Amino acid sequence: MWSEIALERGPDGSLSQVTRARLMSRPEAEADVAIAYVASREAEMELLGADPDRLEAAHEAFVDAQRVRELLRVRAYSLETERVWAGLPTEDRGAILGRLAAAGQPATPDAGSTVIGMALNQLVVARLIALATATKGTQATAGEAMLGLPIAFQLEVIRETGADLRVPGEVLRVLGL
């Protein structure tokens, strides 16, 4: 599934805009198929993992499921970041770009969008850790949240958090501006 898409990262760890655009252009129906694919690979991994002779196949299923999970998360984060940035009032965009300029950073729409994407990611991870902790009954790690919660649920949390950031004034409040 989506084997033709590689997560190409720049020297600073950022994802290529081409990769983001390719993922964002995928239709919802295709993303739904990818979600089902991840669930089936994870189920396969559980079955194979019980057999010591099939651990390599279980590992392959795990790696493949995690690759598609990450592609789905990047797609969801990118779409939500774009929606939040596009919905910001001009003065809110100006405040973000002004803060970037004051910090000596490029004051471009791409940089502003990156700020929103980083805030969105931090909010989502915090929510997922809290939800995984509640499920587990003890403090969960980010890794446990990313692996232990179903991908469809994670994508819903990303969408809901993006919707929360589209509430007027919320981005500036979250960023402390």
JSON list of C-alpha atoms in Angstrom, two decimals:
[
{"chain": "A", "resi": 1, "resn": "MET", "atom": "CA", "xyz": [0.00, 0.00, 0.00]},
{"chain": "A", "resi": 2, "resn": "TRP", "atom": "CA", "xyz": [1.41, 3.36, -1.06]},
{"chain": "A", "resi": 3, "resn": "SER", "atom": "CA", "xyz": [4.73, 1.64, -1.71]},
{"chain": "A", "resi": 4, "resn": "GLU", "atom": "CA", "xyz": [5.60, 4.28, -4.30]},
{"chain": "A", "resi": 5, "resn": "ILE", "atom": "CA", "xyz": [5.68, 6.99, -1.61]},
{"chain": "A", "resi": 6, "resn": "ALA", "atom": "CA", "xyz": [8.85, 7.33, 0.42]},
{"chain": "A", "resi": 7, "resn": "LEU", "atom": "CA", "xyz": [9.19, 9.66, 3.39]},
{"chain": "A", "resi": 8, "resn": "GLU", "atom": "CA", "xyz": [11.99, 11.80, 2.00]},
{"chain": "A", "resi": 9, "resn": "ARG", "atom": "CA", "xyz": [13.49, 13.99, 4.71]},
{"chain": "A", "resi": 10, "resn": "GLY", "atom": "CA", "xyz": [15.74, 16.97, 4.31]},
{"chain": "A", "resi": 11, "resn": "PRO", "atom": "CA", "xyz": [18.98, 17.48, 6.25]},
{"chain": "A", "resi": 12, "resn": "ASP", "atom": "CA", "xyz": [16.99, 19.21, 9.01]},
{"chain": "A", "resi": 13, "resn": "GLY", "atom": "CA", "xyz": [14.56, 16.29, 9.28]},
{"chain": "A", "resi": 14, "resn": "SER", "atom": "CA", "xyz": [11.72, 18.03, 7.49]},
{"chain": "A", "resi": 15, "resn": "LEU", "atom": "CA", "xyz": [9.63, 16.17, 4.96]},
{"chain": "A", "resi": 16, "resn": "SER", "atom": "CA", "xyz": [9.78, 17.14, 1.33]},
{"chain": "A", "resi": 17, "resn": "GLN", "atom": "CA", "xyz": [6.94, 19.29, 0.06]},
{"chain": "A", "resi": 18, "resn": "VAL", "atom": "CA", "xyz": [6.54, 16.89, -2.86]},
{"chain": "A", "resi": 19, "resn": "THR", "atom": "CA", "xyz": [5.89, 13.99, -0.48]},
{"chain": "A", "resi": 20, "resn": "ARG", "atom": "CA", "xyz": [3.38, 16.05, 1.50]},
{"chain": "A", "resi": 21, "resn": "ALA", "atom": "CA", "xyz": [1.61, 17.13, -1.68]},
{"chain": "A", "resi": 22, "resn": "ARG", "atom": "CA", "xyz": [1.45, 13.57, -2.99]},
{"chain": "A", "resi": 23, "resn": "LEU", "atom": "CA", "xyz": [-0.08, 12.36, 0.26]},
{"chain": "A", "resi": 24, "resn": "MET", "atom": "CA", "xyz": [-2.51, 15.27, 0.53]},
{"chain": "A", "resi": 25, "resn": "SER", "atom": "CA", "xyz": [-3.75, 14.67, -3.00]},
{"chain": "A", "resi": 26, "resn": "ARG", "atom": "CA", "xyz": [-4.77, 11.10, -2.20]},
{"chain": "A", "resi": 27, "resn": "PRO", "atom": "CA", "xyz": [-8.57, 10.76, -2.00]},
{"chain": "A", "resi": 28, "resn": "GLU", "atom": "CA", "xyz": [-10.30, 9.91, 1.28]},
{"chain": "A", "resi": 29, "resn": "ALA", "atom": "CA", "xyz": [-11.43, 6.56, -0.13]},
{"chain": "A", "resi": 30, "resn": "GLU", "atom": "CA", "xyz": [-7.80, 5.62, -0.72]},
{"chain": "A", "resi": 31, "resn": "ALA", "atom": "CA", "xyz": [-6.88, 6.71, 2.80]},
{"chain": "A", "resi": 32, "resn": "ASP", "atom": "CA", "xyz": [-9.71, 4.53, 4.13]},
{"chain": "A", "resi": 33, "resn": "VAL", "atom": "CA", "xyz": [-8.23, 1.57, 2.25]},
{"chain": "A", "resi": 34, "resn": "ALA", "atom": "CA", "xyz": [-4.82, 2.36, 3.76]},
{"chain": "A", "resi": 35, "resn": "ILE", "atom": "CA", "xyz": [-6.36, 2.39, 7.25]},
{"chain": "A", "resi": 36, "resn": "ALA", "atom": "CA", "xyz": [-7.89, -1.05, 6.64]},
{"chain": "A", "resi": 37, "resn": "TYR", "atom": "CA", "xyz": [-4.55, -2.24, 5.25]},
{"chain": "A", "resi": 38, "resn": "VAL", "atom": "CA", "xyz": [-2.74, -1.19, 8.45]},
{"chain": "A", "resi": 39, "resn": "ALA", "atom": "CA", "xyz": [-5.32, -3.00, 10.58]},
{"chain": "A", "resi": 40, "resn": "SER", "atom": "CA", "xyz": [-4.92, -6.18, 8.52]},
{"chain": "A", "resi": 41, "resn": "ARG", "atom": "CA", "xyz": [-1.10, -6.04, 8.66]},
{"chain": "A", "resi": 42, "resn": "GLU", "atom": "CA", "xyz": [-1.24, -5.54, 12.43]},
{"chain": "A", "resi": 43, "resn": "ALA", "atom": "CA", "xyz": [-3.63, -8.50, 12.80]},
{"chain": "A", "resi": 44, "resn": "GLU", "atom": "CA", "xyz": [-1.28, -10.57, 10.66]},
{"chain": "A", "resi": 45, "resn": "MET", "atom": "CA", "xyz": [1.64, -9.51, 12.82]},
{"chain": "A", "resi": 46, "resn": "GLU", "atom": "CA", "xyz": [-0.16, -10.65, 15.97]},
{"chain": "A", "resi": 47, "resn": "LEU", "atom": "CA", "xyz": [-0.85, -14.06, 14.47]},
{"chain": "A", "resi": 48, "resn": "LEU", "atom": "CA", "xyz": [2.68, -14.51, 13.17]},
{"chain": "A", "resi": 49, "resn": "GLY", "atom": "CA", "xyz": [4.30, -13.21, 16.34]},
{"chain": "A", "resi": 50, "resn": "ALA", "atom": "CA", "xyz": [2.93, -16.13, 18.33]},
{"chain": "A", "resi": 51, "resn": "ASP", "atom": "CA", "xyz": [5.01, -18.54, 16.23]},
{"chain": "A", "resi": 52, "resn": "PRO", "atom": "CA", "xyz": [8.78, -18.33, 16.92]},
{"chain": "A", "resi": 53, "resn": "ASP", "atom": "CA", "xyz": [9.50, -19.70, 13.44]},
{"chain": "A", "resi": 54, "resn": "ARG", "atom": "CA", "xyz": [7.66, -16.80, 11.81]},
{"chain": "A", "resi": 55, "resn": "LEU", "atom": "CA", "xyz": [9.14, -13.86, 13.71]},
{"chain": "A", "resi": 56, "resn": "GLU", "atom": "CA", "xyz": [10.77, -12.42, 10.60]},
{"chain": "A", "resi": 57, "resn": "ALA", "atom": "CA", "xyz": [7.42, -12.35, 8.80]},
{"chain": "A", "resi": 58, "resn": "ALA", "atom": "CA", "xyz": [5.88, -10.72, 11.88]},
{"chain": "A", "resi": 59, "resn": "HIS", "atom": "CA", "xyz": [8.65, -8.11, 11.84]},
{"chain": "A", "resi": 60, "resn": "GLU", "atom": "CA", "xyz": [8.03, -7.39, 8.13]},
{"chain": "A", "resi": 61, "resn": "ALA", "atom": "CA", "xyz": [4.31, -6.94, 8.81]},
{"chain": "A", "resi": 62, "resn": "PHE", "atom": "CA", "xyz": [5.14, -4.58, 11.69]},
{"chain": "A", "resi": 63, "resn": "VAL", "atom": "CA", "xyz": [7.55, -2.47, 9.64]},
{"chain": "A", "resi": 64, "resn": "ASP", "atom": "CA", "xyz": [5.12, -2.24, 6.73]},
{"chain": "A", "resi": 65, "resn": "ALA", "atom": "CA", "xyz": [2.19, -1.32, 8.99]},
{"chain": "A", "resi": 66, "resn": "GLN", "atom": "CA", "xyz": [4.27, 1.37, 10.69]},
{"chain": "A", "resi": 67, "resn": "ARG", "atom": "CA", "xyz": [5.36, 2.82, 7.33]},
{"chain": "A", "resi": 68, "resn": "VAL", "atom": "CA", "xyz": [1.74, 3.19, 6.19]},
{"chain": "A", "resi": 69, "resn": "ARG", "atom": "CA", "xyz": [0.69, 4.49, 9.64]},
{"chain": "A", "resi": 70, "resn": "GLU", "atom": "CA", "xyz": [3.30, 7.23, 9.32]},
{"chain": "A", "resi": 71, "resn": "LEU", "atom": "CA", "xyz": [2.17, 8.11, 5.79]},
{"chain": "A", "resi": 72, "resn": "LEU", "atom": "CA", "xyz": [-1.41, 8.37, 7.03]},
{"chain": "A", "resi": 73, "resn": "ARG", "atom": "CA", "xyz": [-0.37, 10.58, 9.94]},
{"chain": "A", "resi": 74, "resn": "VAL", "atom": "CA", "xyz": [1.70, 12.85, 7.68]},
{"chain": "A", "resi": 75, "resn": "ARG", "atom": "CA", "xyz": [-1.27, 13.14, 5.32]},
{"chain": "A", "resi": 76, "resn": "ALA", "atom": "CA", "xyz": [-3.65, 14.01, 8.16]},
{"chain": "A", "resi": 77, "resn": "TYR", "atom": "CA", "xyz": [-1.27, 16.51, 9.79]},
{"chain": "A", "resi": 78, "resn": "SER", "atom": "CA", "xyz": [-0.56, 18.17, 6.45]},
{"chain": "A", "resi": 79, "resn": "LEU", "atom": "CA", "xyz": [-4.23, 18.50, 5.54]},
{"chain": "A", "resi": 80, "resn": "GLU", "atom": "CA", "xyz": [-5.16, 19.89, 8.97]},
{"chain": "A", "resi": 81, "resn": "THR", "atom": "CA", "xyz": [-2.22, 22.30, 9.01]},
{"chain": "A", "resi": 82, "resn": "GLU", "atom": "CA", "xyz": [-3.26, 23.62, 5.61]},
{"chain": "A", "resi": 83, "resn": "ARG", "atom": "CA", "xyz": [-6.87, 24.02, 6.76]},
{"chain": "A", "resi": 84, "resn": "VAL", "atom": "CA", "xyz": [-5.85, 25.89, 9.91]},
{"chain": "A", "resi": 85, "resn": "TRP", "atom": "CA", "xyz": [-3.45, 28.22, 8.07]},
{"chain": "A", "resi": 86, "resn": "ALA", "atom": "CA", "xyz": [-5.99, 28.91, 5.31]},
{"chain": "A", "resi": 87, "resn": "GLY", "atom": "CA", "xyz": [-8.67, 29.75, 7.87]},
{"chain": "A", "resi": 88, "resn": "LEU", "atom": "CA", "xyz": [-6.61, 32.19, 9.93]},
{"chain": "A", "resi": 89, "resn": "PRO", "atom": "CA", "xyz": [-7.62, 35.84, 9.79]},
{"chain": "A", "resi": 90, "resn": "THR", "atom": "CA", "xyz": [-5.04, 38.07, 8.12]},
{"chain": "A", "resi": 91, "resn": "GLU", "atom": "CA", "xyz": [-4.10, 39.71, 11.43]},
{"chain": "A", "resi": 92, "resn": "ASP", "atom": "CA", "xyz": [-3.46, 36.32, 13.05]},
{"chain": "A", "resi": 93, "resn": "ARG", "atom": "CA", "xyz": [-1.20, 35.32, 10.18]},
{"chain": "A", "resi": 94, "resn": "GLY", "atom": "CA", "xyz": [0.56, 38.65, 10.56]},
{"chain": "A", "resi": 95, "resn": "ALA", "atom": "CA", "xyz": [1.13, 38.01, 14.28]},
{"chain": "A", "resi": 96, "resn": "ILE", "atom": "CA", "xyz": [2.69, 34.61, 13.56]},
{"chain": "A", "resi": 97, "resn": "LEU", "atom": "CA", "xyz": [4.85, 35.94, 10.73]},
{"chain": "A", "resi": 98, "resn": "GLY", "atom": "CA", "xyz": [5.87, 38.94, 12.86]},
{"chain": "A", "resi": 99, "resn": "ARG", "atom": "CA", "xyz": [6.99, 36.65, 15.67]},
{"chain": "A", "resi": 100, "resn": "LEU", "atom": "CA", "xyz": [9.00, 34.58, 13.17]},
{"chain": "A", "resi": 101, "resn": "ALA", "atom": "CA", "xyz": [10.68, 37.72, 11.81]},
{"chain": "A", "resi": 102, "resn": "ALA", "atom": "CA", "xyz": [11.45, 38.94, 15.34]},
{"chain": "A", "resi": 103, "resn": "ALA", "atom": "CA", "xyz": [13.11, 35.60, 16.03]},
{"chain": "A", "resi": 104, "resn": "GLY", "atom": "CA", "xyz": [15.27, 35.97, 12.93]},
{"chain": "A", "resi": 105, "resn": "GLN", "atom": "CA", "xyz": [13.40, 33.27, 11.03]},
{"chain": "A", "resi": 106, "resn": "PRO", "atom": "CA", "xyz": [11.94, 33.53, 7.53]},
{"chain": "A", "resi": 107, "resn": "ALA", "atom": "CA", "xyz": [8.55, 35.24, 7.77]},
{"chain": "A", "resi": 108, "resn": "THR", "atom": "CA", "xyz": [6.94, 33.26, 4.96]},
{"chain": "A", "resi": 109, "resn": "PRO", "atom": "CA", "xyz": [3.61, 31.47, 4.70]},
{"chain": "A", "resi": 110, "resn": "ASP", "atom": "CA", "xyz": [5.51, 28.14, 4.62]},
{"chain": "A", "resi": 111, "resn": "ALA", "atom": "CA", "xyz": [7.28, 29.01, 7.87]},
{"chain": "A", "resi": 112, "resn": "GLY", "atom": "CA", "xyz": [4.00, 30.12, 9.45]},
{"chain": "A", "resi": 113, "resn": "SER", "atom": "CA", "xyz": [2.35, 26.91, 8.36]},
{"chain": "A", "resi": 114, "resn": "THR", "atom": "CA", "xyz": [5.27, 24.97, 9.85]},
{"chain": "A", "resi": 115, "resn": "VAL", "atom": "CA", "xyz": [4.69, 26.69, 13.20]},
{"chain": "A", "resi": 116, "resn": "ILE", "atom": "CA", "xyz": [1.05, 25.63, 13.11]},
{"chain": "A", "resi": 117, "resn": "GLY", "atom": "CA", "xyz": [2.01, 22.09, 12.11]},
{"chain": "A", "resi": 118, "resn": "MET", "atom": "CA", "xyz": [4.43, 21.83, 15.03]},
{"chain": "A", "resi": 119, "resn": "ALA", "atom": "CA", "xyz": [1.80, 23.10, 17.49]},
{"chain": "A", "resi": 120, "resn": "LEU", "atom": "CA", "xyz": [-0.78, 20.71, 16.03]},
{"chain": "A", "resi": 121, "resn": "ASN", "atom": "CA", "xyz": [1.65, 17.81, 16.41]},
{"chain": "A", "resi": 122, "resn": "GLN", "atom": "CA", "xyz": [2.43, 18.65, 20.03]},
{"chain": "A", "resi": 123, "resn": "LEU", "atom": "CA", "xyz": [-1.24, 18.97, 20.92]},
{"chain": "A", "resi": 124, "resn": "VAL", "atom": "CA", "xyz": [-2.11, 15.68, 19.22]},
{"chain": "A", "resi": 125, "resn": "VAL", "atom": "CA", "xyz": [0.74, 13.77, 20.85]},
{"chain": "A", "resi": 126, "resn": "ALA", "atom": "CA", "xyz": [-0.23, 15.12, 24.27]},
{"chain": "A", "resi": 127, "resn": "ARG", "atom": "CA", "xyz": [-3.84, 14.05, 23.69]},
{"chain": "A", "resi": 128, "resn": "LEU", "atom": "CA", "xyz": [-2.83, 10.61, 22.46]},
{"chain": "A", "resi": 129, "resn": "ILE", "atom": "CA", "xyz": [-0.53, 10.07, 25.45]},
{"chain": "A", "resi": 130, "resn": "ALA", "atom": "CA", "xyz": [-3.35, 11.09, 27.81]},
{"chain": "A", "resi": 131, "resn": "LEU", "atom": "CA", "xyz": [-5.76, 8.73, 26.07]},
{"chain": "A", "resi": 132, "resn": "ALA", "atom": "CA", "xyz": [-3.26, 5.87, 26.04]},
{"chain": "A", "resi": 133, "resn": "THR", "atom": "CA", "xyz": [-2.52, 6.51, 29.72]},
{"chain": "A", "resi": 134, "resn": "ALA", "atom": "CA", "xyz": [-6.22, 6.36, 30.55]},
{"chain": "A", "resi": 135, "resn": "THR", "atom": "CA", "xyz": [-6.54, 3.10, 28.63]},
{"chain": "A", "resi": 136, "resn": "LYS", "atom": "CA", "xyz": [-3.41, 1.56, 30.12]},
{"chain": "A", "resi": 137, "resn": "GLY", "atom": "CA", "xyz": [-4.05, 2.72, 33.67]},
{"chain": "A", "resi": 138, "resn": "THR", "atom": "CA", "xyz": [-0.46, 3.97, 34.10]},
{"chain": "A", "resi": 139, "resn": "GLN", "atom": "CA", "xyz": [1.60, 6.65, 32.37]},
{"chain": "A", "resi": 140, "resn": "ALA", "atom": "CA", "xyz": [2.02, 5.83, 28.68]},
{"chain": "A", "resi": 141, "resn": "THR", "atom": "CA", "xyz": [4.89, 6.99, 26.50]},
{"chain": "A", "resi": 142, "resn": "ALA", "atom": "CA", "xyz": [4.54, 8.65, 23.12]},
{"chain": "A", "resi": 143, "resn": "GLY", "atom": "CA", "xyz": [5.71, 5.40, 21.51]},
{"chain": "A", "resi": 144, "resn": "GLU", "atom": "CA", "xyz": [3.04, 3.41, 23.33]},
{"chain": "A", "resi": 145, "resn": "ALA", "atom": "CA", "xyz": [0.42, 5.88, 22.19]},
{"chain": "A", "resi": 146, "resn": "MET", "atom": "CA", "xyz": [1.61, 5.77, 18.57]},
{"chain": "A", "resi": 147, "resn": "LEU", "atom": "CA", "xyz": [1.73, 1.98, 18.50]},
{"chain": "A", "resi": 148, "resn": "GLY", "atom": "CA", "xyz": [-1.06, 1.08, 20.89]},
{"chain": "A", "resi": 149, "resn": "LEU", "atom": "CA", "xyz": [-3.88, 3.24, 19.61]},
{"chain": "A", "resi": 150, "resn": "PRO", "atom": "CA", "xyz": [-5.58, 2.27, 16.33]},
{"chain": "A", "resi": 151, "resn": "ILE", "atom": "CA", "xyz": [-4.57, 4.42, 13.39]},
{"chain": "A", "resi": 152, "resn": "ALA", "atom": "CA", "xyz": [-8.18, 5.37, 12.59]},
{"chain": "A", "resi": 153, "resn": "PHE", "atom": "CA", "xyz": [-8.50, 6.74, 16.12]},
{"chain": "A", "resi": 154, "resn": "GLN", "atom": "CA", "xyz": [-5.23, 8.66, 15.83]},
{"chain": "A", "resi": 155, "resn": "LEU", "atom": "CA", "xyz": [-6.37, 10.24, 12.57]},
{"chain": "A", "resi": 156, "resn": "GLU", "atom": "CA", "xyz": [-9.64, 11.28, 14.22]},
{"chain": "A", "resi": 157, "resn": "VAL", "atom": "CA", "xyz": [-7.70, 12.94, 17.05]},
{"chain": "A", "resi": 158, "resn": "ILE", "atom": "CA", "xyz": [-5.64, 14.84, 14.45]},
{"chain": "A", "resi": 159, "resn": "ARG", "atom": "CA", "xyz": [-8.84, 16.00, 12.70]},
{"chain": "A", "resi": 160, "resn": "GLU", "atom": "CA", "xyz": [-10.49, 17.03, 15.96]},
{"chain": "A", "resi": 161, "resn": "THR", "atom": "CA", "xyz": [-7.41, 18.92, 17.11]},
{"chain": "A", "resi": 162, "resn": "GLY", "atom": "CA", "xyz": [-7.22, 20.72, 13.77]},
{"chain": "A", "resi": 163, "resn": "ALA", "atom": "CA", "xyz": [-10.88, 21.68, 14.16]},
{"chain": "A", "resi": 164, "resn": "ASP", "atom": "CA", "xyz": [-10.12, 22.99, 17.66]},
{"chain": "A", "resi": 165, "resn": "LEU", "atom": "CA", "xyz": [-7.34, 25.17, 16.23]},
{"chain": "A", "resi": 166, "resn": "ARG", "atom": "CA", "xyz": [-9.77, 26.63, 13.69]},
{"chain": "A", "resi": 167, "resn": "VAL", "atom": "CA", "xyz": [-11.78, 28.21, 16.51]},
{"chain": "A", "resi": 168, "resn": "PRO", "atom": "CA", "xyz": [-11.16, 31.98, 16.20]},
{"chain": "A", "resi": 169, "resn": "GLY", "atom": "CA", "xyz": [-8.25, 33.06, 18.38]},
{"chain": "A", "resi": 170, "resn": "GLU", "atom": "CA", "xyz": [-7.25, 29.52, 19.39]},
{"chain": "A", "resi": 171, "resn": "VAL", "atom": "CA", "xyz": [-4.01, 29.37, 17.36]},
{"chain": "A", "resi": 172, "resn": "LEU", "atom": "CA", "xyz": [-2.76, 32.61, 18.88]},
{"chain": "A", "resi": 173, "resn": "ARG", "atom": "CA", "xyz": [-3.74, 31.41, 22.36]},
{"chain": "A", "resi": 174, "resn": "VAL", "atom": "CA", "xyz": [-1.92, 28.09, 21.88]},
{"chain": "A", "resi": 175, "resn": "LEU", "atom": "CA", "xyz": [1.16, 29.86, 20.53]},
{"chain": "A", "resi": 176, "resn": "GLY", "atom": "CA", "xyz": [1.04, 32.42, 23.34]},
{"chain": "A", "resi": 177, "resn": "LEU", "atom": "CA", "xyz": [0.76, 35.38, 20.98]}
]
